[in-house]
Coordinates of C-alpha atoms in Angstrom, one line a residue:
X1 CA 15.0 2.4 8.9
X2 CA 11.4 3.2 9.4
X3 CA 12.0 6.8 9.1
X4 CA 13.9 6.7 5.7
X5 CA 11.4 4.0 4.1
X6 CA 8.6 6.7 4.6
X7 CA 10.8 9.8 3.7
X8 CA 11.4 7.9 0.7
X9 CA 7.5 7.5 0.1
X10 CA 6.6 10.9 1.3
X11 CA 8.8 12.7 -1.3
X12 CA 8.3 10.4 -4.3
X13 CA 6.0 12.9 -6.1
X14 CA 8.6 15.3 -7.0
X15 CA 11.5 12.4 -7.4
X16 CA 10.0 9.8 -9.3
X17 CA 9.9 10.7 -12.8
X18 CA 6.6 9.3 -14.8
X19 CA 6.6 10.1 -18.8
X20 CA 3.1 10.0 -20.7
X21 CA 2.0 6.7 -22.0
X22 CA 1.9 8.3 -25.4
X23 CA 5.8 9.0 -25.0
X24 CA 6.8 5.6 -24.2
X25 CA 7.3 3.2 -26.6
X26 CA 6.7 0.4 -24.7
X27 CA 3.3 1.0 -23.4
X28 CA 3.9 0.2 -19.8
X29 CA 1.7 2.0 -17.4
X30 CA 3.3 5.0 -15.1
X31 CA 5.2 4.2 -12.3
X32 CA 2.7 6.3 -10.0
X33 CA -0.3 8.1 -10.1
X34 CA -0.7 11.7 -8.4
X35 CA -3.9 13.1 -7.0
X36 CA -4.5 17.2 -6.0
X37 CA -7.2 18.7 -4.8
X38 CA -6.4 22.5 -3.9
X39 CA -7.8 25.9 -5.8
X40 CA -4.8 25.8 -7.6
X41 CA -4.7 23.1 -9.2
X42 CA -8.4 22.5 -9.7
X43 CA -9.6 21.7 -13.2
X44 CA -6.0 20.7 -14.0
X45 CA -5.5 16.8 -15.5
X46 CA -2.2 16.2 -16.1
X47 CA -2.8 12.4 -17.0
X48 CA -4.8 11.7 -20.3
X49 CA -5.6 7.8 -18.8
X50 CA -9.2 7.1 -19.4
X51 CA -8.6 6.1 -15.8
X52 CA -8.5 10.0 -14.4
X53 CA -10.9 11.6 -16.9
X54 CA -13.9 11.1 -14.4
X55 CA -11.8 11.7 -11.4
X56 CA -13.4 14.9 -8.9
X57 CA -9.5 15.7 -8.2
X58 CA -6.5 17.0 -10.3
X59 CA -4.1 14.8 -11.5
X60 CA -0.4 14.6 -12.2
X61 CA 2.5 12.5 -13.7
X62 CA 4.7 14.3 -11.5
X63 CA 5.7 17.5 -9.3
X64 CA 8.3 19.3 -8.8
X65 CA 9.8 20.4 -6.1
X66 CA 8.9 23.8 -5.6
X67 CA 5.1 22.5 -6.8
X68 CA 5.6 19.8 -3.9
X69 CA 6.3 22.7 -1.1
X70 CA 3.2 24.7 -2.6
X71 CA 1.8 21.2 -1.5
X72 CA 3.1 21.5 1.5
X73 CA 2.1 24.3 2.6
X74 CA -0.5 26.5 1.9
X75 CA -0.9 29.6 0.3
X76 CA -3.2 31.0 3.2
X77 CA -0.5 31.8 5.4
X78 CA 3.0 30.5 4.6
X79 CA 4.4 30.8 8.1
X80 CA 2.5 27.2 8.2
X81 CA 5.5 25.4 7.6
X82 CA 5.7 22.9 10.5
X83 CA 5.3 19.3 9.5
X84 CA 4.8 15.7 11.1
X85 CA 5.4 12.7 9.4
X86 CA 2.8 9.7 10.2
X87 CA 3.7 5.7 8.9
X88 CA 2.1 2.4 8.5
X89 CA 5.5 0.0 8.6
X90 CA 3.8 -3.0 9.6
X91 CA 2.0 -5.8 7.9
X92 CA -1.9 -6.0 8.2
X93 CA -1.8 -9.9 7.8
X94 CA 1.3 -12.1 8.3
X95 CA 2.3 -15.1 6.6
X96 CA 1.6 -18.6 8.4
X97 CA 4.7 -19.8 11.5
X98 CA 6.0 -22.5 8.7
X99 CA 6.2 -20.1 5.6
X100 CA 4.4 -19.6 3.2
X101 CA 1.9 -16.7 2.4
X102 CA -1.4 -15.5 2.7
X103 CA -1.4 -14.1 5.5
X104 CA -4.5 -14.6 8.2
X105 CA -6.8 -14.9 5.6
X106 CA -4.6 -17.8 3.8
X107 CA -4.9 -19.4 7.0
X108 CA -8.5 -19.1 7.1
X109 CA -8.7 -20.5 3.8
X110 CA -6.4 -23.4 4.1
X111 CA -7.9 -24.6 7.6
X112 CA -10.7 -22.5 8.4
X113 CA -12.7 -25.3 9.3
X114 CA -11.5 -25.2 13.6
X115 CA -12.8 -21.3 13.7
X116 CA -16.7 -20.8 14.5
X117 CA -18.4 -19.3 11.5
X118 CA -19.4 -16.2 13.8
X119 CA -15.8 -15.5 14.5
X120 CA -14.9 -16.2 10.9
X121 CA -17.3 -13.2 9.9
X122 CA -16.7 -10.9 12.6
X123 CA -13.1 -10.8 11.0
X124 CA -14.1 -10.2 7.6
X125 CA -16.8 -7.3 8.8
X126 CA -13.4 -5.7 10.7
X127 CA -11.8 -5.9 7.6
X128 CA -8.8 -8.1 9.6
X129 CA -9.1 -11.1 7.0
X130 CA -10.7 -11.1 3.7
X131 CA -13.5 -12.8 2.2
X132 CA -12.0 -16.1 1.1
X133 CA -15.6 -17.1 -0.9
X134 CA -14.7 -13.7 -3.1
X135 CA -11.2 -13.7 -4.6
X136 CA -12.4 -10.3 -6.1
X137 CA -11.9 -8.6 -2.9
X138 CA -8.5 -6.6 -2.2
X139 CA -6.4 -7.3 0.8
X140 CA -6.8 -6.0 4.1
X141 CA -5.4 -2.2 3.5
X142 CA -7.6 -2.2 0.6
X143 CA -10.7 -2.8 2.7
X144 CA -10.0 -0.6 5.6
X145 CA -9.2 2.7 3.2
X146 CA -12.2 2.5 1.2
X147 CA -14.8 2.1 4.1
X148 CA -17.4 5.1 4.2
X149 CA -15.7 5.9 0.5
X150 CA -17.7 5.9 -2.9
X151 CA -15.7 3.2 -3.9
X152 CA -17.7 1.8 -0.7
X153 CA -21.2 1.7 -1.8
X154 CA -20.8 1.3 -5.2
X155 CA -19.8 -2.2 -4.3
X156 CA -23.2 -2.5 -1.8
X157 CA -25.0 -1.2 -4.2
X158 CA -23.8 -3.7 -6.7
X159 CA -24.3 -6.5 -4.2
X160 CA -27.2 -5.7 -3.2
X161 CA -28.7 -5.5 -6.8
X162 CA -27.2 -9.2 -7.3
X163 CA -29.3 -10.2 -4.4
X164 CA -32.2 -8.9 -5.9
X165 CA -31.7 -10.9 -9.0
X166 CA -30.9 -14.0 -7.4
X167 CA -33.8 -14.0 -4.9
X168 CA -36.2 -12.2 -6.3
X169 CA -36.5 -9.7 -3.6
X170 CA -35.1 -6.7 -1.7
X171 CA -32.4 -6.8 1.1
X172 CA -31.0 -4.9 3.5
X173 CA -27.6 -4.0 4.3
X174 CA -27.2 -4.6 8.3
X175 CA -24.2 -2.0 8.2
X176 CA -23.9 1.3 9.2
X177 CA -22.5 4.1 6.9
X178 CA -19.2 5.2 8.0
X179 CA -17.1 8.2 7.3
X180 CA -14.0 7.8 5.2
X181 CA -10.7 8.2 6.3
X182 CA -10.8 6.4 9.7
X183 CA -7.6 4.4 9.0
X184 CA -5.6 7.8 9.1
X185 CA -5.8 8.2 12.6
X186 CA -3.5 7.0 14.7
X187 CA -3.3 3.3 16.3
X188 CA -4.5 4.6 19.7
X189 CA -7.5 6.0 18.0
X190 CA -8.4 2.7 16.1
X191 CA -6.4 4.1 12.8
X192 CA -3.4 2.4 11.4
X193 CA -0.8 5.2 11.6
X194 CA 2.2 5.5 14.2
X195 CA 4.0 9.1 15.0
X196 CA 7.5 9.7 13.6
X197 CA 8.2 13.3 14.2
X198 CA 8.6 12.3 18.2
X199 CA 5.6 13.1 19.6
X200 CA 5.2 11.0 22.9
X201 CA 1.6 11.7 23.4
X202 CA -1.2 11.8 21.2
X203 CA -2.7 15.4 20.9
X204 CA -6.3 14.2 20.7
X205 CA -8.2 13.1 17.1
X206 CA -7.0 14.0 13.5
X207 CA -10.6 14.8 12.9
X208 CA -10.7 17.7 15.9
X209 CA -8.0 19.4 14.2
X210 CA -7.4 21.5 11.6
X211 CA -5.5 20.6 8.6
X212 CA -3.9 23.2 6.6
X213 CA -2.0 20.2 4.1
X214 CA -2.3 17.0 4.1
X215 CA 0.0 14.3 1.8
X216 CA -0.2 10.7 1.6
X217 CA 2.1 8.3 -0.4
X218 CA 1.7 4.2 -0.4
X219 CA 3.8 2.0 -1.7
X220 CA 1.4 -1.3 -1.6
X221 CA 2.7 -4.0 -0.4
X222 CA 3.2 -7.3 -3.0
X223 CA 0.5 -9.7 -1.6
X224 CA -2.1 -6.4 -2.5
X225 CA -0.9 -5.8 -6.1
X226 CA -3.2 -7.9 -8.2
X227 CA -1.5 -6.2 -11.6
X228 CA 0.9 -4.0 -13.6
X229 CA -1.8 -0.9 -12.9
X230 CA -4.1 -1.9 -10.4
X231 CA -2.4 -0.6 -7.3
X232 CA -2.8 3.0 -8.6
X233 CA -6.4 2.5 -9.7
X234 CA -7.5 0.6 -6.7
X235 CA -6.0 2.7 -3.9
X236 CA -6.1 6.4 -5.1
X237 CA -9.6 7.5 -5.2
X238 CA -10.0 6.1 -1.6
X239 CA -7.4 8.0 -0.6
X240 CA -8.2 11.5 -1.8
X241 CA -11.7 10.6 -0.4
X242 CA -10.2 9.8 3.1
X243 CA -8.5 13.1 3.4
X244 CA -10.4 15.6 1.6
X245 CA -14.1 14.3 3.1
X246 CA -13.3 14.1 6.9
X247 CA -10.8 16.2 7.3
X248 CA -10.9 18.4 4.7
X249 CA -7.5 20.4 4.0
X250 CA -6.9 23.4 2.3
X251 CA -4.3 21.4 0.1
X252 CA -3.9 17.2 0.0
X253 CA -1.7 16.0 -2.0
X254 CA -2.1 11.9 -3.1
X255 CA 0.0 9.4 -4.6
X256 CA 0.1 5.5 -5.3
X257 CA 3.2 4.1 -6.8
X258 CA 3.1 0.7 -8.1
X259 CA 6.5 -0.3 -6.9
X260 CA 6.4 -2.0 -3.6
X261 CA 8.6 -2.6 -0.3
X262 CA 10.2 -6.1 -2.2
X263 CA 11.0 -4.0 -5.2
X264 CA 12.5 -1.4 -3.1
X265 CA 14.9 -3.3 -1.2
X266 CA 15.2 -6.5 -3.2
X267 CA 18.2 -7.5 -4.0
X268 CA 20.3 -4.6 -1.8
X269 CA 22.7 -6.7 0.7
X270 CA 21.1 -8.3 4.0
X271 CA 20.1 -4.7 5.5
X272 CA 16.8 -4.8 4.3
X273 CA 15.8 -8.8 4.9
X274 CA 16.7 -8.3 8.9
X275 CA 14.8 -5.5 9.0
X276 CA 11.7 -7.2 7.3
X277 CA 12.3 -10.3 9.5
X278 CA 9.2 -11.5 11.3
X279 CA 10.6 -10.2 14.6
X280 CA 7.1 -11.5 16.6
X281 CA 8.0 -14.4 19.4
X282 CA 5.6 -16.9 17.6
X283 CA 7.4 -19.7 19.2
X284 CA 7.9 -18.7 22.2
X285 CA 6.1 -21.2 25.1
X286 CA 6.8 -23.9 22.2
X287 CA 10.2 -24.7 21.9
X288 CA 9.9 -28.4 22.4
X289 CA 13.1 -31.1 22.1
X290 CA 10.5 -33.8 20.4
X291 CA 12.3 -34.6 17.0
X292 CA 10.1 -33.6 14.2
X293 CA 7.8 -36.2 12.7
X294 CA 9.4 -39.4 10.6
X295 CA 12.8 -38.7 12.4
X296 CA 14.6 -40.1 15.2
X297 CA 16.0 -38.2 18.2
X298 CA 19.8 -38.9 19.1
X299 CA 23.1 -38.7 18.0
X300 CA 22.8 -40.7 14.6
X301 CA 20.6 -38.0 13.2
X302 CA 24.0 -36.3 12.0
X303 CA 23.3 -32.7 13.4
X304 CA 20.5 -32.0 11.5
X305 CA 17.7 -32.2 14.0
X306 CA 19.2 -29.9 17.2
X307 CA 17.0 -29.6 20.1
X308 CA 17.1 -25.9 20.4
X309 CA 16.9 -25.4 16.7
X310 CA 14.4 -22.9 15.5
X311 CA 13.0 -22.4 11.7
X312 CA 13.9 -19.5 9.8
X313 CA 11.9 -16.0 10.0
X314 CA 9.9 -15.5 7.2
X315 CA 10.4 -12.3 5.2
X316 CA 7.8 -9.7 6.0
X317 CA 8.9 -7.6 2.6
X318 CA 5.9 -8.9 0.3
X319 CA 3.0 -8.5 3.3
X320 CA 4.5 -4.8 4.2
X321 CA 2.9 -2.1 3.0
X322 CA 4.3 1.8 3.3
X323 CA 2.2 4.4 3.7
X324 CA 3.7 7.6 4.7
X325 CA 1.8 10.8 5.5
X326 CA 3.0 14.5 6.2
X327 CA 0.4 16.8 7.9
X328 CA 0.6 19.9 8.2
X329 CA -2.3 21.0 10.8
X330 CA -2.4 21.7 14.6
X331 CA -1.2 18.5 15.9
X332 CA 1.8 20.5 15.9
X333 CA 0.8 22.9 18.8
X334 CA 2.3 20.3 22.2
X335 CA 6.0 20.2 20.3
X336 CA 5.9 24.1 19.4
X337 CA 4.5 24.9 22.9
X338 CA 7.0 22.9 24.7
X339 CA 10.0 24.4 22.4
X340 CA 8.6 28.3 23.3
X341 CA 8.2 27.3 26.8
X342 CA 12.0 26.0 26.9
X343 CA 13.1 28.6 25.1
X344 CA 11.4 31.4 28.1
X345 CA 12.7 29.7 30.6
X346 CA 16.6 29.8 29.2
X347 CA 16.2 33.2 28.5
X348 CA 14.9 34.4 31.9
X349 CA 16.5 32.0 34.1
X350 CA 19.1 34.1 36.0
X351 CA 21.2 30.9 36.6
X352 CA 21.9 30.7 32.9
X353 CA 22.8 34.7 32.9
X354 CA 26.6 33.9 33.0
X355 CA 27.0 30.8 30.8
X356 CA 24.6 33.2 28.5
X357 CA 26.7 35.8 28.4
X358 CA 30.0 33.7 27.9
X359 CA 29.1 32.1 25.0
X360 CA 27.5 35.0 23.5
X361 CA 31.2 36.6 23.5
X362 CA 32.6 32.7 22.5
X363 CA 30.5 32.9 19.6
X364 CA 28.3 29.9 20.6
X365 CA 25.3 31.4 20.6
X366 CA 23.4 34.3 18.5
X367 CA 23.6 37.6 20.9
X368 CA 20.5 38.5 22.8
X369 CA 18.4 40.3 20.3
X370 CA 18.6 38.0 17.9
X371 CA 17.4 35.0 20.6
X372 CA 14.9 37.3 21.4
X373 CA 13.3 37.5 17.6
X374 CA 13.8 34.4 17.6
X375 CA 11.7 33.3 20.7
X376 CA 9.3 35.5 19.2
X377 CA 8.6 33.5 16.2
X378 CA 8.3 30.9 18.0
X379 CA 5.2 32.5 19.9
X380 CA 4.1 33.7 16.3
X381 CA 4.1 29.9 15.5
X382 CA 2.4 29.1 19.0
X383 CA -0.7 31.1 18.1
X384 CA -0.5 30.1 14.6
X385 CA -1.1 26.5 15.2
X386 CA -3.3 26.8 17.7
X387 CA -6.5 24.0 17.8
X388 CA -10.0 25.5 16.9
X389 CA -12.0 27.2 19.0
X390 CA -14.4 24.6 20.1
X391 CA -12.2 21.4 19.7
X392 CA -12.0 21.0 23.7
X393 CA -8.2 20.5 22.8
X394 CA -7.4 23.5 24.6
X395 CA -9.2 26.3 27.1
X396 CA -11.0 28.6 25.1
X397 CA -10.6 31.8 27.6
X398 CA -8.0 34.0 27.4
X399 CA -6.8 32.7 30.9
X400 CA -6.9 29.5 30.3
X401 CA -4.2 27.7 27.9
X402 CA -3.0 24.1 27.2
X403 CA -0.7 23.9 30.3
X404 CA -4.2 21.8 31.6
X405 CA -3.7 19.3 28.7
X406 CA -0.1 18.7 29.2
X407 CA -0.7 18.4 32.9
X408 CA -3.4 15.9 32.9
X409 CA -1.8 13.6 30.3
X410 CA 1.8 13.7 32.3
X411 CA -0.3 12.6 35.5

């Protein structure tokens, strides 16, 4: 399920059809909003919103699929075809045990008077709750993908001027400039991204690599969408800043659609509401028999007060965002090391001589030659997507290779 909801992001710019506003007859806003920064595309605006006029990237109503591969994969070297698909599945504020919504920072706000104000605004600076005195302020995705961004310090800037009216004086801000695009790292590395493509062990930073392509898709999640067109507006910039600042790409590819999760899945059998179901153990240790207040405990209660009985999971639909991105860079080195590797030891191994041989004449296998080409493509791709000299990710003598890397992390 997690795989397919962030296919189904990751490949929305050529499938999702947007027509110009000034085609439409009904003046609703597009259904996404496509960012581009590459040589190719550069001094191209597809949209004629005010909204992208001022934008430093290319824009797009839509790609299509051949334009989405171009994406995909560079024009540099096109043997750089390998991908790996990173997610956020998982809400970055849940809803309160009883229902309701909100998340942490509606529980702030509706009983925030038990937490210490120093706690209270160590959360908001971590961007883990929002500011409950500003109802301006986007929800927590918002906040962690446009620190170190433009977007960023306009806002200080404007707050800061504010203050200045107000008191009459200057001020300081007591936080440190940040780069952009820290939430695109993975969970281990204090980012918000998990691995899909199978890759057991983190192969160091996003930042120490290098990133020949580089696509993110979002579909928001409900409780962040404050309008018809504010998802798009709010989340793209931020985005294209995140990737093409810090980790700069040949090609990255941005887009924002302003359906979400619950207008994915709504309404499509039970599949989808057991898979959003609040699967944390938040009563676990608290299973009590002690009838519920303004009840009585015992047999006359008519079944409707069982000891053991537990309240419904809320649906986690509304608080879930999906963000899918495909990189293509040299994170990919570990899986196409460890498939070449394989692949050297089959062919050389003289215990597999005889089953080679037989299924060679079965017509299992390709013959010989053709495993060998093959084996040497995969090399080609070995050196291809090697890390940067300098990165520390691997030995940088001719002696030395990543067999050290794999070794100490499987110790």
């Amino acid at each position: 399920a997690a795989i397919s909801l962030a296919l189904e992001a990751a490949t929305l710019s050529y499938r999702l059809r947007n027509h110009h506003r000034s085609s439409r007859h009904d003046g609703a806003p597009p259904r996404s909003r496509i960012g581009i920064q590459s040589a190719y595309y550069q001094g191209y605006g597809g949209n004629s919103d005010d909204a992208d006029s001022n934008e430093p990237y290319a824009t797009a109503p839509s790609l299509t699929y051949r334009e989405f591969l171009a994406c995909a994969r560079p024009s540099s070297d096109r043997r750089r075809s390998v991908l790996e698909l990173d997610a956020l599945l998982r809400p970055l504020s849940y809803p309160p045990a009883g229902g309701g919504g909100g998340g942490l920072s509606g529980q702030v706000g509706a009983g925030g008077g038990s937490m210490p104000p120093s706690m209270l605004a160590s959360l908001v600076s971590a961007g883990l709750i929002g500011n409950i005195n500003n109802s301006n302020m986007g929800g927590e995705l918002e906040k962690r993908m446009i620190r170190g961004t433009s977007i960023e310090r306009m806002r200080m800037e404007q707050q800061r001027q504010q203050y200045r009216s107000s008191r009459g004086g200057n001020s300081r801000s007591s936080r440190q400039d940040q780069e952009p695009g820290g939430w695109l790292e993975d969970s281990s590395g204090g980012g918000l991204l998990s691995s899909l493509s199978g890759n057991s062990v983190p192969f160091g930073m996003r930042v120490d690599h290098h990133h020949f392509a580089l696509s993110t898709a979002l579909r928001p999640a409900a409780s962040d969408v404050r309008g018809s067109s504010s998802a798009s507006t709010a989340f793209l910039r931020p985005m294209m800043e995140s990737m093409g600042v810090k980790y700069r790409p040949e090609v990255s590819l941005g887009l924002v659609a302003n359906d979400t999760a619950v207008d994915l899945t709504n309404n499509v059998g039970s599949y989808w509401k057991t898979i959003f179901a609040d699967r944390r153990n938040v009563n676990a240790g608290t299973t009590s028999t002690t009838p519920a207040a303004g009840t009585t405990s015992g047999s006359g209660d008519g079944g409707n007060n069982l000891p053991n009985q537990q309240p419904p999971k809320p649906n986690l639909a509304p608080h879930t965002p999906i963000v899918s991105v495909l990189g293509n860079s040299t994170r990919s080195y570990p899986r196409l090391h460890s498939v070449s590797s394989g692949f050297v030891d089959v062919l050389h191994s003289r215990c597999n001589m005889g089953y080679f041989s037989r299924d060679v004449m079965a017509g299992v296998i390709p013959e010989k030659d053709d495993c060998t080409d093959a084996l040497e493509y995969c090399q080609d791709l070995v050196d291809v997507y090697e890390p940067p000299m300098g990165s520390g990710l691997v030995g940088e003598d001719d002696n030395d290779d990543a067999d050290a890397f794999f070794d100490e992390n499987e110790n």
